[in-house]
Tab-separated table of C-alpha atoms in Angstrom:
chain	number	residue	atom	x	y	z
A	1	UNK	CA	-25.879	32.538	51.743
A	2	UNK	CA	-23.650	31.601	48.786
A	3	UNK	CA	-21.281	28.893	47.616
A	4	UNK	CA	-17.886	29.443	46.035
A	5	UNK	CA	-16.107	26.620	44.229
A	6	UNK	CA	-12.375	26.911	43.624
A	7	UNK	CA	-11.477	24.684	40.659
A	8	UNK	CA	-7.723	25.038	41.277
A	9	UNK	CA	-7.809	23.955	44.921
A	10	UNK	CA	-10.768	21.544	44.590
A	11	UNK	CA	-12.520	23.279	47.446
A	12	UNK	CA	-16.107	24.344	48.091
A	13	UNK	CA	-16.682	27.179	50.562
A	14	UNK	CA	-20.079	28.013	52.023
A	15	UNK	CA	-20.480	31.707	52.841
A	16	UNK	CA	-23.069	33.087	55.250
A	17	UNK	CA	-23.522	36.872	55.177
A	18	UNK	CA	-20.347	37.124	53.090
A	19	UNK	CA	-18.211	35.322	55.668
A	20	UNK	CA	-16.709	31.857	55.074
A	21	UNK	CA	-18.667	29.405	57.231
A	22	UNK	CA	-17.511	25.936	56.096
A	23	UNK	CA	-14.946	24.562	53.627
A	24	UNK	CA	-15.134	21.150	52.004
A	25	UNK	CA	-12.796	19.133	49.767
A	26	UNK	CA	-14.397	18.201	46.449
A	27	UNK	CA	-13.834	16.371	43.166
A	28	UNK	CA	-14.400	18.207	39.909
A	29	UNK	CA	-14.682	17.464	36.207
A	30	UNK	CA	-11.948	15.864	34.142
A	31	UNK	CA	-10.236	18.051	31.506
A	32	UNK	CA	-12.466	16.598	28.766
A	33	UNK	CA	-15.638	17.078	30.849
A	34	UNK	CA	-14.930	20.230	32.863
A	35	UNK	CA	-16.982	21.604	35.717
A	36	UNK	CA	-19.014	24.563	34.370
A	37	UNK	CA	-17.243	27.771	35.326
A	38	UNK	CA	-19.640	30.639	35.963
A	39	UNK	CA	-22.306	31.992	38.273
A	40	UNK	CA	-25.239	29.634	38.791
A	41	UNK	CA	-28.129	29.093	41.174
A	42	UNK	CA	-29.431	26.087	43.035
A	43	UNK	CA	-32.634	25.114	41.213
A	44	UNK	CA	-33.517	21.748	42.758
A	45	UNK	CA	-32.585	19.406	45.567
A	46	UNK	CA	-33.188	15.708	46.031
A	47	UNK	CA	-32.361	12.824	48.333
A	48	UNK	CA	-30.992	9.648	46.732
A	49	UNK	CA	-31.303	11.207	43.258
A	50	UNK	CA	-29.783	8.286	41.382
A	51	UNK	CA	-27.197	5.555	41.391
A	52	UNK	CA	-23.673	6.939	41.648
A	53	UNK	CA	-24.739	10.366	42.944
A	54	UNK	CA	-24.435	9.600	46.636
A	55	UNK	CA	-27.047	10.488	49.191
A	56	UNK	CA	-27.911	14.054	48.068
A	57	UNK	CA	-28.271	16.095	44.863
A	58	UNK	CA	-28.150	19.904	44.634
A	59	UNK	CA	-28.966	20.879	41.018
A	60	UNK	CA	-27.667	23.990	39.243
A	61	UNK	CA	-29.167	26.042	36.393
A	62	UNK	CA	-26.383	25.423	33.861
A	63	UNK	CA	-27.970	25.944	30.406
A	64	UNK	CA	-26.061	23.243	28.488
A	65	UNK	CA	-26.676	20.211	30.670
A	66	UNK	CA	-27.550	18.673	34.004
A	67	UNK	CA	-24.921	19.656	36.557
A	68	UNK	CA	-24.976	19.763	40.306
A	69	UNK	CA	-23.287	19.195	43.612
A	70	UNK	CA	-23.750	15.660	44.875
A	71	UNK	CA	-22.404	12.909	47.047
A	72	UNK	CA	-20.367	10.036	45.725
A	73	UNK	CA	-19.917	6.311	45.989
A	74	UNK	CA	-16.252	6.958	45.060
A	75	UNK	CA	-14.879	8.808	48.111
A	76	UNK	CA	-11.294	8.219	46.911
A	77	UNK	CA	-11.992	10.643	44.024
A	78	UNK	CA	-12.328	13.638	46.367
A	79	UNK	CA	-9.499	16.091	45.749
A	80	UNK	CA	-9.074	15.112	42.102
A	81	UNK	CA	-10.551	15.942	38.713
A	82	UNK	CA	-12.547	12.764	38.156
A	83	UNK	CA	-16.184	13.573	37.341
A	84	UNK	CA	-18.137	14.274	34.164
A	85	UNK	CA	-18.476	17.907	35.262
A	86	UNK	CA	-20.445	17.749	38.496
A	87	UNK	CA	-19.050	18.660	41.892
A	88	UNK	CA	-18.617	15.571	44.065
A	89	UNK	CA	-18.521	15.682	47.840
A	90	UNK	CA	-18.241	13.100	50.566
A	91	UNK	CA	-21.772	11.980	51.436
A	92	UNK	CA	-21.563	13.311	55.006
A	93	UNK	CA	-20.454	16.708	53.650
A	94	UNK	CA	-23.136	16.973	50.954
A	95	UNK	CA	-25.800	15.989	53.518
A	96	UNK	CA	-24.646	18.861	55.743
A	97	UNK	CA	-24.593	21.301	52.799
A	98	UNK	CA	-27.985	20.054	51.563
A	99	UNK	CA	-29.554	20.937	54.928
A	100	UNK	CA	-28.038	24.431	54.912
A	101	UNK	CA	-28.635	25.770	51.391
A	102	UNK	CA	-32.060	26.697	50.034
A	103	UNK	CA	-33.128	26.705	46.407
A	104	UNK	CA	-31.982	29.988	44.879
A	105	UNK	CA	-28.560	29.940	46.562
A	106	UNK	CA	-25.889	31.549	44.382
A	107	UNK	CA	-23.075	29.183	43.319
A	108	UNK	CA	-19.934	30.803	41.897
A	109	UNK	CA	-17.631	28.294	40.188
A	110	UNK	CA	-14.373	30.207	39.841
A	111	UNK	CA	-11.944	29.495	37.052
A	112	UNK	CA	-11.244	30.224	33.422
A	113	UNK	CA	-13.595	28.816	30.779
A	114	UNK	CA	-10.595	27.496	28.838
A	115	UNK	CA	-9.263	25.536	31.801
A	116	UNK	CA	-6.132	25.795	33.868
A	117	UNK	CA	-3.347	28.059	32.586
A	118	UNK	CA	-0.707	25.325	32.342
A	119	UNK	CA	-2.749	23.194	29.914
A	120	UNK	CA	-3.881	23.771	26.353
A	121	UNK	CA	-7.645	24.291	26.014
A	122	UNK	CA	-9.567	21.282	24.807
A	123	UNK	CA	-10.433	20.974	21.123
A	124	UNK	CA	-14.121	21.680	20.505
A	125	UNK	CA	-16.473	20.437	17.816
A	126	UNK	CA	-20.090	19.696	17.012
A	127	UNK	CA	-21.810	18.090	20.006
A	128	UNK	CA	-19.511	19.513	22.687
A	129	UNK	CA	-20.814	21.750	25.433
A	130	UNK	CA	-19.433	23.920	28.183
A	131	UNK	CA	-18.337	27.362	29.274
A	132	UNK	CA	-15.540	27.167	26.700
A	133	UNK	CA	-18.119	26.629	23.941
A	134	UNK	CA	-20.060	29.642	25.211
A	135	UNK	CA	-16.869	31.712	25.063
A	136	UNK	CA	-16.288	30.616	21.453
A	137	UNK	CA	-19.897	31.558	20.605
A	138	UNK	CA	-19.423	35.027	22.133
A	139	UNK	CA	-16.208	35.565	20.149
A	140	UNK	CA	-17.805	34.382	16.896
A	141	UNK	CA	-20.804	36.630	17.559
A	142	UNK	CA	-18.554	39.618	18.295
A	143	UNK	CA	-16.689	38.926	15.031
A	144	UNK	CA	-20.014	38.904	13.140
A	145	UNK	CA	-20.081	35.204	12.218
A	146	UNK	CA	-22.570	33.820	14.753
A	147	UNK	CA	-26.195	34.905	15.130
A	148	UNK	CA	-27.498	32.246	17.547
A	149	UNK	CA	-27.822	32.056	21.314
A	150	UNK	CA	-24.624	31.886	23.340
A	151	UNK	CA	-25.780	28.862	25.318
A	152	UNK	CA	-22.670	26.693	25.567
A	153	UNK	CA	-23.963	24.055	23.118
A	154	UNK	CA	-21.832	23.475	20.021
A	155	UNK	CA	-24.712	23.030	17.576
A	156	UNK	CA	-25.041	23.272	13.812
A	157	UNK	CA	-25.230	27.068	13.825
A	158	UNK	CA	-22.018	27.247	15.864
A	159	UNK	CA	-20.346	24.786	13.479
A	160	UNK	CA	-21.345	26.844	10.427
A	161	UNK	CA	-20.161	30.084	12.046
A	162	UNK	CA	-16.831	28.519	12.991
A	163	UNK	CA	-16.284	27.185	9.462
A	164	UNK	CA	-16.993	30.646	7.992
A	165	UNK	CA	-14.583	32.171	10.488
A	166	UNK	CA	-11.908	29.559	9.702
A	167	UNK	CA	-12.282	30.248	5.986
A	168	UNK	CA	-12.012	34.024	6.514
A	169	UNK	CA	-8.800	33.555	8.511
A	170	UNK	CA	-7.126	31.117	6.125
A	171	UNK	CA	-7.319	28.344	8.723
A	172	UNK	CA	-8.053	24.695	8.075
A	173	UNK	CA	-11.843	24.608	7.583
A	174	UNK	CA	-12.717	21.578	9.697
A	175	UNK	CA	-15.225	22.844	12.254
A	176	UNK	CA	-12.872	21.975	15.122
A	177	UNK	CA	-11.713	24.686	17.501
A	178	UNK	CA	-7.972	23.941	17.648
A	179	UNK	CA	-5.084	25.998	19.003
A	180	UNK	CA	-4.909	27.962	15.755
A	181	UNK	CA	-8.620	28.830	16.067
A	182	UNK	CA	-8.189	29.918	19.698
A	183	UNK	CA	-5.300	32.161	18.602
A	184	UNK	CA	-7.242	33.647	15.670
A	185	UNK	CA	-10.227	34.333	17.942
A	186	UNK	CA	-7.931	36.248	20.292
A	187	UNK	CA	-8.405	33.830	23.179
A	188	UNK	CA	-4.756	32.761	23.425
A	189	UNK	CA	-1.481	34.592	22.891
């Protein structure tokens, strides 16, 4: 059993033995708080997890924060990019999914870490987190500027590495990943 989340179509598909079994409409993260692209696993499940999370919670092992698939008390948000990064489902849909998926289920959130191709990637700075931050860390590490863990958390070590990189490239040394930084890192053309 596995779950595939399409961030372009706002759709969650449950696969059983590699065959699509059920498809659900979903809401995803806003551009400033994107849904974490990558391959994750279900690590916990709970009923009535907290206010605003609907009737069920299916937690994922994202290293830079608490993310999951959950119900919603805002059903009108389904089909849009409206959350702080979690995957929202209608309560009746998440209850059905909750009963089908065990802990350990693979969850593949498809998409590009820098977001959708028609939009500029978000600026990143100290305190930000996400798959885009992890990508920046990998690029800085590959370039020899970053020695820390590529964990998707823009921490002090990431800030220092970015500033050293900016200085080496003749960029504005401000610790903010802007379009010029993305270009210099080879992440945009």
